[in-house]
Amino acid sequence: MNSLIFRTLTPFLVTIILVFSVYVLLRGHNEPGGGFIGGLIAASAMTIFGMASGVSEVRRALRFDPLAIAGFGVCIAVLSGLASLFTGSPFLTSIWLYLELGDTVVPLSTPLFFDIGVYFAVFGTISSVALSLEADESEEL
């Protein structure tokens, strides 16, 4: 799209969509949402950014290849499942750690890290597909 209004509003829209995707990722542990849906929302932000600015601009903004981001996410998800094996529990058993920071207790769990891994895997995969579809023949895939 070559609209001045679309190109002007895109950075603002992409920022809001990315923040919303992180919100959906973090609230998904106890409510609907999570890594898969958050990753889809983040990938849609990259798709919009690619439509407004071009594929090369999106790749420059990401700094990493989207498939590398997907691989990183898969590694995080697998490692979160392997952590339970060190406690003698079956693969993907939840492990909780409660950090006390002053008067606040922050719960950390392996399901949260699994969701983060799924987020990156979905974001990288869908972004790679979307950028490949948006790329012209002259642009680098």
PDB file of N, CA and C in Angstrom, residues 6 9 13-14 18 30 37-38 40-41 48 51 56-57 61 69 71 80 88 113 119-120 128-129 132 134 136 140:
ATOM      1  N   PHE A   6      -1.555   5.610   5.708  1.00  0.00           N
ATOM      2  CA  PHE A   6      -1.215   4.271   6.189  1.00  0.00           C
ATOM      3  C   PHE A   6       0.247   4.214   6.641  1.00  0.00           C
ATOM      4  N   LEU A   9       0.659   6.162   9.999  1.00  0.00           N
ATOM      5  CA  LEU A   9       0.060   5.546  11.184  1.00  0.00           C
ATOM      6  C   LEU A   9       0.657   4.181  11.533  1.00  0.00           C
ATOM      7  N   LEU A  13       0.553   2.008  15.084  1.00  0.00           N
ATOM      8  CA  LEU A  13      -0.250   0.781  15.136  1.00  0.00           C
ATOM      9  C   LEU A  13       0.596  -0.436  15.514  1.00  0.00           C
ATOM     10  N   VAL A  14       1.768  -0.541  14.920  1.00  0.00           N
ATOM     11  CA  VAL A  14       2.640  -1.692  15.191  1.00  0.00           C
ATOM     12  C   VAL A  14       3.043  -1.712  16.662  1.00  0.00           C
ATOM     13  N   LEU A  18       2.091  -4.771  19.168  1.00  0.00           N
ATOM     14  CA  LEU A  18       3.140  -5.550  19.846  1.00  0.00           C
ATOM     15  C   LEU A  18       2.963  -5.525  21.369  1.00  0.00           C
ATOM     16  N   ASN A  30      -3.467 -17.813  33.028  1.00  0.00           N
ATOM     17  CA  ASN A  30      -4.665 -18.058  33.849  1.00  0.00           C
ATOM     18  C   ASN A  30      -5.959 -17.741  33.122  1.00  0.00           C
ATOM     19  N   ILE A  37      -1.517 -17.354  20.662  1.00  0.00           N
ATOM     20  CA  ILE A  37      -2.317 -16.205  20.234  1.00  0.00           C
ATOM     21  C   ILE A  37      -1.474 -14.928  20.245  1.00  0.00           C
ATOM     22  N   GLY A  38      -0.645 -14.758  21.263  1.00  0.00           N
ATOM     23  CA  GLY A  38       0.235 -13.590  21.314  1.00  0.00           C
ATOM     24  C   GLY A  38       1.207 -13.555  20.143  1.00  0.00           C
ATOM     25  N   LEU A  40       0.703 -14.898  17.182  1.00  0.00           N
ATOM     26  CA  LEU A  40      -0.067 -14.549  15.977  1.00  0.00           C
ATOM     27  C   LEU A  40      -0.318 -13.051  15.894  1.00  0.00           C
ATOM     28  N   ILE A  41      -0.625 -12.447  17.033  1.00  0.00           N
ATOM     29  CA  ILE A  41      -0.878 -11.002  17.046  1.00  0.00           C
ATOM     30  C   ILE A  41       0.404 -10.242  16.693  1.00  0.00           C
ATOM     31  N   ILE A  48       1.677  -5.992   8.895  1.00  0.00           N
ATOM     32  CA  ILE A  48       1.228  -4.622   8.625  1.00  0.00           C
ATOM     33  C   ILE A  48       2.428  -3.718   8.348  1.00  0.00           C
ATOM     34  N   MET A  51       3.651  -4.352   4.894  1.00  0.00           N
ATOM     35  CA  MET A  51       2.786  -3.780   3.868  1.00  0.00           C
ATOM     36  C   MET A  51       3.054  -2.287   3.701  1.00  0.00           C
ATOM     37  N   SER A  56      12.266  -5.417   3.281  1.00  0.00           N
ATOM     38  CA  SER A  56      13.641  -5.153   3.737  1.00  0.00           C
ATOM     39  C   SER A  56      13.654  -4.294   4.995  1.00  0.00           C
ATOM     40  N   GLU A  57      12.719  -3.368   5.101  1.00  0.00           N
ATOM     41  CA  GLU A  57      12.641  -2.531   6.309  1.00  0.00           C
ATOM     42  C   GLU A  57      12.245  -3.363   7.526  1.00  0.00           C
ATOM     43  N   ALA A  61      14.437  -4.081  10.921  1.00  0.00           N
ATOM     44  CA  ALA A  61      13.899  -3.788  12.251  1.00  0.00           C
ATOM     45  C   ALA A  61      13.959  -5.014  13.172  1.00  0.00           C
ATOM     46  N   ILE A  69      14.408 -16.714  15.049  1.00  0.00           N
ATOM     47  CA  ILE A  69      13.550 -16.400  16.196  1.00  0.00           C
ATOM     48  C   ILE A  69      12.653 -17.597  16.513  1.00  0.00           C
ATOM     49  N   GLY A  71      13.317 -20.769  15.857  1.00  0.00           N
ATOM     50  CA  GLY A  71      14.169 -21.797  16.451  1.00  0.00           C
ATOM     51  C   GLY A  71      14.500 -21.501  17.896  1.00  0.00           C
ATOM     52  N   SER A  80      12.178 -25.678  28.825  1.00  0.00           N
ATOM     53  CA  SER A  80      11.231 -25.579  29.943  1.00  0.00           C
ATOM     54  C   SER A  80      10.636 -26.943  30.268  1.00  0.00           C
ATOM     55  N   GLY A  88      13.074 -35.243  38.774  1.00  0.00           N
ATOM     56  CA  GLY A  88      12.576 -36.615  38.771  1.00  0.00           C
ATOM     57  C   GLY A  88      11.129 -36.729  38.346  1.00  0.00           C
ATOM     58  N   PHE A 113       7.578 -20.055  30.807  1.00  0.00           N
ATOM     59  CA  PHE A 113       8.673 -20.106  29.843  1.00  0.00           C
ATOM     60  C   PHE A 113       8.282 -20.922  28.607  1.00  0.00           C
ATOM     61  N   TYR A 119       5.419 -18.439  21.921  1.00  0.00           N
ATOM     62  CA  TYR A 119       5.247 -17.079  21.377  1.00  0.00           C
ATOM     63  C   TYR A 119       6.303 -16.796  20.306  1.00  0.00           C
ATOM     64  N   PHE A 120       7.565 -17.049  20.643  1.00  0.00           N
ATOM     65  CA  PHE A 120       8.639 -16.784  19.685  1.00  0.00           C
ATOM     66  C   PHE A 120       8.559 -17.730  18.484  1.00  0.00           C
ATOM     67  N   SER A 128       7.944 -15.157   9.043  1.00  0.00           N
ATOM     68  CA  SER A 128       8.723 -15.619   7.893  1.00  0.00           C
ATOM     69  C   SER A 128       7.827 -15.902   6.698  1.00  0.00           C
ATOM     70  N   VAL A 129       6.721 -16.548   6.949  1.00  0.00           N
ATOM     71  CA  VAL A 129       5.779 -16.842   5.859  1.00  0.00           C
ATOM     72  C   VAL A 129       5.208 -15.547   5.281  1.00  0.00           C
ATOM     73  N   SER A 132       7.789 -13.681   3.266  1.00  0.00           N
ATOM     74  CA  SER A 132       8.031 -14.354   1.988  1.00  0.00           C
ATOM     75  C   SER A 132       6.919 -14.063   0.994  1.00  0.00           C
ATOM     76  N   GLU A 134       5.048 -11.351   0.979  1.00  0.00           N
ATOM     77  CA  GLU A 134       5.058  -9.935   0.637  1.00  0.00           C
ATOM     78  C   GLU A 134       6.243  -9.556  -0.241  1.00  0.00           C
ATOM     79  N   ASP A 136       8.884  -9.027  -3.072  1.00  0.00           N
ATOM     80  CA  ASP A 136       8.908  -9.036  -4.532  1.00  0.00           C
ATOM     81  C   ASP A 136       9.990  -9.993  -4.979  1.00  0.00           C
ATOM     82  N   GLU A 140      15.299  -9.726  -1.268  1.00  0.00           N
ATOM     83  CA  GLU A 140      15.924 -10.900  -0.684  1.00  0.00           C
ATOM     84  C   GLU A 140      14.943 -11.609   0.235  1.00  0.00           C
TER      85      GLU A 140
END
